[in-house]
Amino acid sequence: MFKLEFLKLRKKTRSWLGPILVFWLIMLAYPLTVEFLRDKLEIGFFSVLWIAILISMMLATEDIFSEDYNDGSLEQTLIQNPSFSIIVITKIFTHWLLIGLPISILSFVFSLGTTEDLSLSLSILPLAIISSYIFLNLFVLGNALSLNKGSVLGALVTMPLALPVLIVLGKGLIAIQLDINYQSFIFLLLGSLSIIIVAIPIVVSYVIKAHLE
Amino acid sequence: MSIIWGLFFTPEDFVQGNSYRIIYLHVPASFLSQTLYLAMAISSITYLIWRVKLAAYLIIAIAPIGAMTTFIALISGSIWGIPTWGTWWQWDARITSTLILFIMYLGLISLHNSFSNYEKADKLLSWLVIVGAVNIPIIKKSVDWWSTLHQSASITLTDKPSIDSVMLYPLIGSIIGFFGLVICLVLLSSKYQILHREKNKSWVKDYV
């Protein structure tokens, strides 16, 4: 199942490369909007980084179900597989592997390039990895809710749920910069992820069933 | 009556002066914004488990009223913030989580309006309401979990109120009054929803 989803997504180059390129472009565009002085670059860098991850994850889920829904394969999969939530988990994981993980690694690279602080950039990596997975799950829910109604509506209804994650990311960053115990924020995000990773696919499977009924 | 009592007949606060009187609007509005969301969440669970149609009508009937009370809570909080904090807005946990609640209400209304198939819209709305309910404990506990400008609760079920009884009684009165007003609005809104959704039924034609 995983292999099939992986191959399906890999074939749709626009779907996985698009969000990565958008992330890349946002991060490249950022220095153009501020002075090329290193201290000025660092001021807003991480805020831009979190927002770029958020937007990329939003774009990554844009057509996670729509194509399958339009060609009828989603309905067939739902009939054939009683545990549809497993398929949703697989889809989310595949998207994270091909989009979320490269973006997290790119976050580390951009962070290293901007701050030249290896320990800070290494601390950013787990935050980016976990947050990208959380955002992906939330936007998948939004996408399922607004299936065939356009992804903007889905993003709008689930964006408020992503805001607490952004707050935690901001607080986590301050903790890293002040050299306070930032692991508590990682555990908080991991705790949220452990609930989300189970709950969201179940909710999404019910939502898709409601669409197909 | 309680608002008039609170605004004109309660004494001035030692620290905040007359600005504190906005609590007679702000506190009931904040309390109701969360209570209404909880009512929506309970209705959603009821609808999804027992398929009670009235519960589905209730969800969409409550949503605009919830949005309105949340908006009043945010605006009154901002007005109160100017004399007490010196700023009308602060991105602190309580205020931000309340803003998220307001956006959630708007999102729920837009989601429901985007579907012409009401049954499907009801189901999707119910699921989103349940997922969004995670924000309610965050709002409630935000003042304890994070260091915020917003004060912690003055009235709790377990502890003695930290507010003087001269100010407390009109506050309780205004909460009860607002509660009554909101119940009336929810009933009217539900009546509209029932008549609108059942418009093809013979009893509605007879009633109208």
CSV table of C-alpha atoms in Angstrom, one decimal:
chain,number,residue,atom,x,y,z
A,1,MET,CA,0.0,0.0,0.0
A,2,PHE,CA,2.8,2.4,0.9
A,3,LYS,CA,4.7,1.5,-2.2
A,4,LEU,CA,1.7,2.2,-4.4
A,5,GLU,CA,1.0,5.6,-2.8
A,6,PHE,CA,4.7,6.4,-3.0
A,7,LEU,CA,4.8,5.6,-6.7
A,8,LYS,CA,1.6,7.5,-7.4
A,9,LEU,CA,2.9,10.6,-5.7
A,10,ARG,CA,6.4,10.3,-7.2
A,11,LYS,CA,4.8,10.2,-10.7
A,12,LYS,CA,2.9,13.4,-10.0
A,13,THR,CA,6.0,15.6,-10.1
A,14,ARG,CA,4.0,18.9,-9.8
A,15,SER,CA,2.4,17.7,-6.6
A,16,TRP,CA,5.6,17.0,-4.6
A,17,LEU,CA,8.1,19.3,-6.3
A,18,GLY,CA,5.7,22.3,-6.4
A,19,PRO,CA,5.5,22.8,-2.6
A,20,ILE,CA,9.3,22.2,-2.2
A,21,LEU,CA,10.0,24.9,-4.9
A,22,VAL,CA,7.5,27.3,-3.3
A,23,PHE,CA,9.3,26.8,0.1
A,24,TRP,CA,12.6,27.4,-1.7
A,25,LEU,CA,11.4,30.5,-3.4
A,26,ILE,CA,9.9,32.0,-0.2
A,27,MET,CA,13.2,31.4,1.6
A,28,LEU,CA,15.2,32.9,-1.3
A,29,ALA,CA,12.9,35.9,-1.6
A,30,TYR,CA,13.2,36.7,2.1
A,31,PRO,CA,16.7,38.3,2.0
A,32,LEU,CA,15.5,40.4,-0.9
A,33,THR,CA,13.0,42.2,1.3
A,34,VAL,CA,15.5,43.2,4.0
A,35,GLU,CA,18.9,44.6,4.1
A,36,PHE,CA,21.8,42.2,3.3
A,37,LEU,CA,23.2,42.6,6.8
A,38,ARG,CA,23.5,39.4,8.7
A,39,ASP,CA,21.9,40.6,11.9
A,40,LYS,CA,18.9,42.1,10.1
A,41,LEU,CA,18.5,38.8,8.2
A,42,GLU,CA,18.3,36.8,11.4
A,43,ILE,CA,15.6,39.0,13.0
A,44,GLY,CA,12.7,37.7,11.0
A,45,PHE,CA,14.3,34.6,9.5
A,46,PHE,CA,12.6,32.0,11.7
A,47,SER,CA,9.1,33.6,11.5
A,48,VAL,CA,9.4,33.4,7.7
A,49,LEU,CA,10.7,29.8,8.0
A,50,TRP,CA,7.6,28.6,10.0
A,51,ILE,CA,5.2,30.5,7.7
A,52,ALA,CA,7.0,29.0,4.6
A,53,ILE,CA,6.6,25.5,6.1
A,54,LEU,CA,2.9,26.2,6.8
A,55,ILE,CA,2.2,27.4,3.3
A,56,SER,CA,4.2,24.6,1.7
A,57,MET,CA,2.3,22.0,3.7
A,58,MET,CA,-1.0,23.7,2.7
A,59,LEU,CA,0.0,23.4,-1.0
A,60,ALA,CA,1.3,19.8,-0.5
A,61,THR,CA,-2.2,18.6,0.5
A,62,GLU,CA,-4.0,20.5,-2.3
A,63,ASP,CA,-4.8,17.4,-4.4
A,64,ILE,CA,-4.2,14.6,-2.0
A,65,PHE,CA,-7.8,13.2,-2.5
A,66,SER,CA,-9.2,15.3,-5.4
A,67,GLU,CA,-7.8,13.2,-8.2
A,68,ASP,CA,-8.8,9.9,-6.7
A,69,TYR,CA,-12.2,11.4,-5.9
A,70,ASN,CA,-12.7,12.6,-9.5
A,71,ASP,CA,-11.7,9.3,-11.2
A,72,GLY,CA,-13.7,7.2,-8.7
A,73,SER,CA,-10.8,5.3,-7.3
A,74,LEU,CA,-11.3,6.8,-3.9
A,75,GLU,CA,-14.8,5.3,-3.7
A,76,GLN,CA,-13.5,1.9,-4.9
A,77,THR,CA,-10.7,2.0,-2.3
A,78,LEU,CA,-13.3,2.8,0.4
A,79,ILE,CA,-15.5,-0.1,-0.6
A,80,GLN,CA,-12.6,-2.5,-0.8
A,81,ASN,CA,-10.8,-1.5,2.4
A,82,PRO,CA,-12.8,-1.5,5.6
A,83,SER,CA,-9.9,0.3,7.4
A,84,PHE,CA,-9.8,3.4,5.3
A,85,SER,CA,-8.0,5.4,8.0
A,86,ILE,CA,-4.9,3.2,7.4
A,87,ILE,CA,-4.9,4.4,3.8
A,88,VAL,CA,-5.2,8.0,4.9
A,89,ILE,CA,-2.2,7.4,7.3
A,90,THR,CA,-0.2,6.0,4.4
A,91,LYS,CA,-1.1,8.9,2.1
A,92,ILE,CA,-0.1,11.5,4.8
A,93,PHE,CA,3.1,9.6,5.5
A,94,THR,CA,4.0,9.4,1.8
A,95,HIS,CA,3.4,13.1,1.4
A,96,TRP,CA,5.5,13.9,4.4
A,97,LEU,CA,8.3,11.7,3.2
A,98,LEU,CA,8.4,13.3,-0.3
A,99,ILE,CA,7.6,16.8,0.7
A,100,GLY,CA,7.7,17.4,4.5
A,101,LEU,CA,11.0,15.8,5.1
A,102,PRO,CA,12.9,17.5,2.3
A,103,ILE,CA,11.5,20.8,3.4
A,104,SER,CA,12.6,20.1,7.0
A,105,ILE,CA,16.1,19.3,5.7
A,106,LEU,CA,16.0,22.5,3.6
A,107,SER,CA,15.0,24.4,6.8
A,108,PHE,CA,18.1,23.2,8.4
A,109,VAL,CA,20.2,24.2,5.5
A,110,PHE,CA,18.7,27.7,5.2
A,111,SER,CA,19.0,28.1,9.0
A,112,LEU,CA,22.7,27.2,8.9
A,113,GLY,CA,23.2,29.5,5.9
A,114,THR,CA,21.6,32.4,7.7
A,115,THR,CA,22.8,32.0,11.3
A,116,GLU,CA,26.0,30.0,10.8
A,117,ASP,CA,25.1,28.5,14.2
A,118,LEU,CA,25.2,24.7,13.9
A,119,SER,CA,23.7,23.9,17.3
A,120,LEU,CA,20.8,26.4,16.6
A,121,SER,CA,20.2,24.8,13.2
A,122,LEU,CA,20.3,21.3,14.6
A,123,SER,CA,17.7,22.4,17.2
A,124,ILE,CA,15.5,23.7,14.4
A,125,LEU,CA,15.5,20.4,12.5
A,126,PRO,CA,13.3,18.4,15.0
A,127,LEU,CA,10.9,21.3,15.3
A,128,ALA,CA,10.6,21.5,11.5
A,129,ILE,CA,10.2,17.7,11.1
A,130,ILE,CA,7.4,17.5,13.8
A,131,SER,CA,5.6,20.7,12.8
A,132,SER,CA,5.6,19.8,9.1
A,133,TYR,CA,3.9,16.5,10.0
A,134,ILE,CA,1.3,18.2,12.2
A,135,PHE,CA,0.6,20.8,9.5
A,136,LEU,CA,0.2,18.1,6.9
A,137,ASN,CA,-2.3,16.2,9.0
A,138,LEU,CA,-4.3,19.4,9.7
A,139,PHE,CA,-4.5,20.5,6.1
A,140,VAL,CA,-5.4,16.9,5.0
A,141,LEU,CA,-8.4,17.3,7.3
A,142,GLY,CA,-9.2,20.7,5.7
A,143,ASN,CA,-8.8,19.2,2.3
A,144,ALA,CA,-11.1,16.3,3.1
A,145,LEU,CA,-13.7,18.6,4.5
A,146,SER,CA,-13.7,20.8,1.3
A,147,LEU,CA,-13.3,17.9,-1.2
A,148,ASN,CA,-14.3,19.2,-4.6
A,149,LYS,CA,-15.0,22.6,-3.2
A,150,GLY,CA,-11.4,24.0,-3.7
A,151,SER,CA,-8.5,23.8,-1.3
A,152,VAL,CA,-8.8,27.4,-0.1
A,153,LEU,CA,-11.9,26.7,1.9
A,154,GLY,CA,-10.3,23.7,3.5
A,155,ALA,CA,-7.2,25.7,4.4
A,156,LEU,CA,-9.3,28.4,5.9
A,157,VAL,CA,-11.3,26.1,8.2
A,158,THR,CA,-8.2,24.3,9.5
A,159,MET,CA,-5.8,27.2,9.6
A,160,PRO,CA,-7.0,28.2,13.1
A,161,LEU,CA,-6.0,24.8,14.4
A,162,ALA,CA,-2.5,25.3,13.0
A,163,LEU,CA,-2.0,28.6,14.9
A,164,PRO,CA,-1.3,27.0,18.3
A,165,VAL,CA,1.5,25.1,16.6
A,166,LEU,CA,2.9,28.3,15.3
A,167,ILE,CA,2.8,29.8,18.8
A,168,VAL,CA,4.6,26.7,20.3
A,169,LEU,CA,7.2,27.0,17.5
A,170,GLY,CA,7.8,30.7,18.3
A,171,LYS,CA,8.1,29.9,22.0
A,172,GLY,CA,10.4,27.0,21.2
A,173,LEU,CA,12.7,29.2,19.2
A,174,ILE,CA,12.9,31.8,22.0
A,175,ALA,CA,13.9,29.0,24.4
A,176,ILE,CA,16.6,27.8,22.0
A,177,GLN,CA,18.0,31.3,21.5
A,178,LEU,CA,17.9,32.0,25.3
A,179,ASP,CA,19.5,28.6,25.9
A,180,ILE,CA,16.6,27.5,28.1
A,181,ASN,CA,15.3,23.9,28.1
A,182,TYR,CA,13.6,23.8,24.7
A,183,GLN,CA,13.1,20.0,24.8
A,184,SER,CA,9.8,20.7,26.6
A,185,PHE,CA,8.5,22.3,23.5
A,186,ILE,CA,9.6,19.3,21.4
A,187,PHE,CA,7.8,17.0,23.8
A,188,LEU,CA,4.7,19.2,23.6
A,189,LEU,CA,4.7,19.0,19.8
A,190,LEU,CA,5.4,15.3,19.9
A,191,GLY,CA,2.5,14.8,22.3
A,192,SER,CA,0.2,16.8,20.0
A,193,LEU,CA,1.5,14.8,17.0
A,194,SER,CA,0.9,11.5,18.7
A,195,ILE,CA,-2.8,12.5,19.2
A,196,ILE,CA,-3.1,14.0,15.8
A,197,ILE,CA,-1.5,11.1,14.0
A,198,VAL,CA,-4.2,8.8,15.3
A,199,ALA,CA,-7.3,11.1,15.5
A,200,ILE,CA,-7.0,13.0,12.2
A,201,PRO,CA,-6.9,9.9,9.8
A,202,ILE,CA,-10.0,8.5,11.6
A,203,VAL,CA,-11.9,11.8,11.3
A,204,VAL,CA,-10.7,12.2,7.7
A,205,SER,CA,-11.9,8.6,6.8
A,206,TYR,CA,-15.4,9.5,8.2
A,207,VAL,CA,-15.4,12.8,6.4
A,208,ILE,CA,-14.6,11.1,3.1
A,209,LYS,CA,-17.3,8.5,3.7
A,210,ALA,CA,-19.7,11.4,4.3
A,211,HIS,CA,-18.7,12.9,0.9
A,212,LEU,CA,-19.2,9.6,-0.9
A,213,GLU,CA,-22.4,8.5,0.7
B,1,MET,CA,-30.9,45.4,34.7
B,2,SER,CA,-27.7,43.9,35.9
B,3,ILE,CA,-25.7,45.9,33.4
B,4,ILE,CA,-27.3,49.1,34.6
B,5,TRP,CA,-26.6,48.0,38.2
B,6,GLY,CA,-23.0,47.2,37.3
B,7,LEU,CA,-22.4,50.3,35.2
B,8,PHE,CA,-24.0,52.9,37.4
B,9,PHE,CA,-24.4,51.6,41.0
B,10,THR,CA,-21.3,49.7,41.8
B,11,PRO,CA,-18.3,51.4,43.3
B,12,GLU,CA,-15.2,52.4,41.4
B,13,ASP,CA,-12.3,49.9,41.4
B,14,PHE,CA,-9.3,50.9,43.5
B,15,VAL,CA,-6.7,50.1,40.8
B,16,GLN,CA,-8.6,50.3,37.5
B,17,GLY,CA,-11.1,53.1,38.2
B,18,ASN,CA,-14.2,53.0,36.1
B,19,SER,CA,-12.7,51.1,33.2
B,20,TYR,CA,-13.3,47.8,35.0
B,21,ARG,CA,-17.1,48.2,34.4
B,22,ILE,CA,-16.7,46.7,31.0
B,23,ILE,CA,-16.5,43.3,32.8
B,24,TYR,CA,-20.3,43.4,32.8
B,25,LEU,CA,-20.2,43.0,29.0
B,26,HIS,CA,-16.8,41.3,28.5
B,27,VAL,CA,-17.1,38.4,31.0
B,28,PRO,CA,-20.6,37.2,29.9
B,29,ALA,CA,-19.6,37.5,26.2
B,30,SER,CA,-16.3,35.5,26.8
B,31,PHE,CA,-18.1,32.9,28.9
B,32,LEU,CA,-20.9,32.5,26.3
B,33,SER,CA,-18.5,32.3,23.4
B,34,GLN,CA,-17.0,29.1,24.9
B,35,THR,CA,-20.2,27.7,26.2
B,36,LEU,CA,-21.9,28.0,22.8
B,37,TYR,CA,-19.0,26.2,21.2
B,38,LEU,CA,-19.3,23.4,23.8
B,39,ALA,CA,-23.1,23.3,23.0
B,40,MET,CA,-22.2,22.9,19.3
B,41,ALA,CA,-19.8,20.1,20.1
B,42,ILE,CA,-22.4,18.2,22.2
B,43,SER,CA,-24.9,18.7,19.4
B,44,SER,CA,-22.3,17.4,16.9
B,45,ILE,CA,-21.7,14.2,18.9
B,46,THR,CA,-25.5,13.8,19.3
B,47,TYR,CA,-26.0,14.2,15.6
B,48,LEU,CA,-23.2,11.8,14.5
B,49,ILE,CA,-24.1,9.1,17.0
B,50,TRP,CA,-27.9,9.2,17.1
B,51,ARG,CA,-28.6,11.0,13.8
B,52,VAL,CA,-30.9,13.5,15.6
B,53,LYS,CA,-31.8,16.0,12.9
B,54,LEU,CA,-32.6,18.7,15.4
B,55,ALA,CA,-29.1,18.5,16.8
B,56,ALA,CA,-27.7,19.3,13.3
B,57,TYR,CA,-30.0,22.3,13.0
B,58,LEU,CA,-28.9,23.5,16.4
B,59,ILE,CA,-25.2,23.5,15.3
B,60,ILE,CA,-25.7,25.8,12.4
B,61,ALA,CA,-28.2,27.9,14.5
B,62,ILE,CA,-25.6,28.4,17.2
B,63,ALA,CA,-22.7,29.2,15.0
B,64,PRO,CA,-23.5,32.9,14.0
B,65,ILE,CA,-24.6,33.7,17.6
B,66,GLY,CA,-21.3,32.1,18.9
B,67,ALA,CA,-19.4,34.3,16.3
B,68,MET,CA,-21.2,37.4,17.5
B,69,THR,CA,-20.5,36.7,21.2
B,70,THR,CA,-16.8,36.0,20.5
B,71,PHE,CA,-16.6,39.2,18.5
B,72,ILE,CA,-18.1,41.2,21.4
B,73,ALA,CA,-15.6,39.5,23.8
B,74,LEU,CA,-12.7,40.4,21.6
B,75,ILE,CA,-13.8,44.0,21.0
B,76,SER,CA,-14.7,44.6,24.7
B,77,GLY,CA,-11.4,43.1,25.7
B,78,SER,CA,-9.6,45.4,23.3
B,79,ILE,CA,-11.4,48.5,24.7
B,80,TRP,CA,-10.6,47.3,28.2
B,81,GLY,CA,-6.9,46.7,27.2
B,82,ILE,CA,-6.2,50.4,26.4
B,83,PRO,CA,-6.6,51.8,29.9
B,84,THR,CA,-5.3,48.7,31.8
B,85,TRP,CA,-2.5,47.4,29.6
B,86,GLY,CA,-1.8,50.4,27.5
B,87,THR,CA,-2.5,48.5,24.3
B,88,TRP,CA,-5.6,47.4,22.5
B,89,TRP,CA,-4.1,44.2,21.3
B,90,GLN,CA,-1.5,41.8,22.5
B,91,TRP,CA,-0.6,38.4,20.9
B,92,ASP,CA,-0.9,36.6,24.2
B,93,ALA,CA,-2.3,33.1,24.6
B,94,ARG,CA,-5.8,34.0,25.9
B,95,ILE,CA,-6.5,36.7,23.3
B,96,THR,CA,-5.0,34.7,20.4
B,97,SER,CA,-6.9,31.5,21.3
B,98,THR,CA,-10.1,33.6,21.5
B,99,LEU,CA,-9.3,35.0,18.1
B,100,ILE,CA,-8.8,31.5,16.8
B,101,LEU,CA,-12.3,30.6,18.2
B,102,PHE,CA,-13.7,33.5,16.3
B,103,ILE,CA,-12.1,32.4,13.0
B,104,MET,CA,-13.3,28.8,13.8
B,105,TYR,CA,-16.9,30.1,14.0
B,106,LEU,CA,-16.5,31.9,10.7
B,107,GLY,CA,-14.9,28.9,9.1
B,108,LEU,CA,-17.7,26.6,10.2
B,109,ILE,CA,-20.3,29.0,8.8
B,110,SER,CA,-18.5,29.2,5.5
B,111,LEU,CA,-18.0,25.5,5.3
B,112,HIS,CA,-21.7,24.9,5.9
B,113,ASN,CA,-22.7,27.5,3.3
B,114,SER,CA,-20.5,26.0,0.7
B,115,PHE,CA,-22.6,22.9,0.4
B,116,SER,CA,-26.0,22.7,-1.3
B,117,ASN,CA,-26.5,19.2,0.1
B,118,TYR,CA,-27.5,20.0,3.7
B,119,GLU,CA,-27.1,16.4,5.0
B,120,LYS,CA,-23.5,16.2,3.8
B,121,ALA,CA,-22.8,19.7,5.2
B,122,ASP,CA,-24.2,18.7,8.6
B,123,LYS,CA,-22.0,15.7,8.8
B,124,LEU,CA,-18.8,17.6,7.8
B,125,LEU,CA,-19.6,20.5,10.1
B,126,SER,CA,-20.1,18.1,13.0
B,127,TRP,CA,-16.7,16.6,12.5
B,128,LEU,CA,-15.0,19.9,12.2
B,129,VAL,CA,-16.8,21.2,15.4
B,130,ILE,CA,-15.6,18.1,17.3
B,131,VAL,CA,-12.0,18.6,16.1
B,132,GLY,CA,-12.1,22.3,16.8
B,133,ALA,CA,-13.3,21.7,20.4
B,134,VAL,CA,-9.7,21.2,21.3
B,135,ASN,CA,-9.4,25.0,21.4
B,136,ILE,CA,-11.8,25.3,24.3
B,137,PRO,CA,-9.6,23.8,27.0
B,138,ILE,CA,-6.7,25.8,25.5
B,139,ILE,CA,-8.6,29.0,25.9
B,140,LYS,CA,-9.7,28.1,29.4
B,141,LYS,CA,-6.2,27.1,30.6
B,142,SER,CA,-4.2,29.5,28.5
B,143,VAL,CA,-3.7,31.9,31.5
B,144,ASP,CA,-2.3,29.1,33.6
B,145,TRP,CA,-0.2,27.4,30.9
B,146,TRP,CA,1.5,30.6,29.6
B,147,SER,CA,2.6,33.8,31.2
B,148,THR,CA,0.0,36.2,29.7
B,149,LEU,CA,-1.1,39.8,30.2
B,150,HIS,CA,-4.6,38.5,30.8
B,151,GLN,CA,-5.6,37.9,34.4
B,152,SER,CA,-6.6,34.4,35.6
B,153,ALA,CA,-10.3,33.7,36.4
B,154,SER,CA,-11.8,35.7,39.2
B,155,ILE,CA,-14.7,33.3,39.6
B,156,THR,CA,-14.2,29.6,39.8
B,157,LEU,CA,-16.3,26.7,41.0
B,158,THR,CA,-13.8,25.5,43.6
B,159,ASP,CA,-12.3,28.7,45.1
B,160,LYS,CA,-13.8,31.7,46.8
B,161,PRO,CA,-14.2,34.6,44.2
B,162,SER,CA,-11.4,37.1,44.2
B,163,ILE,CA,-13.9,39.8,43.3
B,164,ASP,CA,-15.8,41.8,45.9
B,165,SER,CA,-19.5,40.8,46.3
B,166,VAL,CA,-20.6,44.4,45.5
B,167,MET,CA,-19.2,43.9,42.0
B,168,LEU,CA,-19.8,40.1,41.9
B,169,TYR,CA,-23.6,40.1,42.2
B,170,PRO,CA,-24.3,42.4,39.2
B,171,LEU,CA,-21.7,40.3,37.3
B,172,ILE,CA,-23.5,37.1,38.0
B,173,GLY,CA,-26.8,38.8,37.1
B,174,SER,CA,-25.4,40.0,33.8
B,175,ILE,CA,-24.1,36.5,33.0
B,176,ILE,CA,-27.5,35.1,33.7
B,177,GLY,CA,-29.2,37.9,31.7
B,178,PHE,CA,-26.9,37.4,28.7
B,179,PHE,CA,-27.4,33.6,29.0
B,180,GLY,CA,-31.2,34.2,28.7
B,181,LEU,CA,-30.8,36.5,25.8
B,182,VAL,CA,-28.5,34.0,24.0
B,183,ILE,CA,-31.0,31.2,24.6
B,184,CYS,CA,-33.7,33.3,23.1
B,185,LEU,CA,-31.5,34.0,20.1
B,186,VAL,CA,-30.6,30.4,19.7
B,187,LEU,CA,-34.3,29.3,19.8
B,188,LEU,CA,-35.2,31.9,17.2
B,189,SER,CA,-32.3,30.9,15.0
B,190,SER,CA,-33.2,27.2,15.4
B,191,LYS,CA,-36.8,27.9,14.5
B,192,TYR,CA,-35.6,29.6,11.3
B,193,GLN,CA,-33.4,26.6,10.6
B,194,ILE,CA,-36.2,24.1,11.1
B,195,LEU,CA,-38.6,26.0,9.0
B,196,HIS,CA,-36.0,26.5,6.3
B,197,ARG,CA,-34.8,22.9,6.2
B,198,GLU,CA,-38.3,21.4,6.5
B,199,LYS,CA,-39.9,23.9,4.1
B,200,ASN,CA,-41.3,21.1,1.8
B,201,LYS,CA,-43.1,19.4,4.7
B,202,SER,CA,-46.8,19.9,4.9
B,203,TRP,CA,-46.7,21.0,8.5
B,204,VAL,CA,-44.4,23.8,7.7
B,205,LYS,CA,-46.7,25.0,4.9
B,206,ASP,CA,-49.6,24.8,7.3
B,207,TYR,CA,-47.6,26.7,10.0
B,208,VAL,CA,-46.4,29.4,7.6
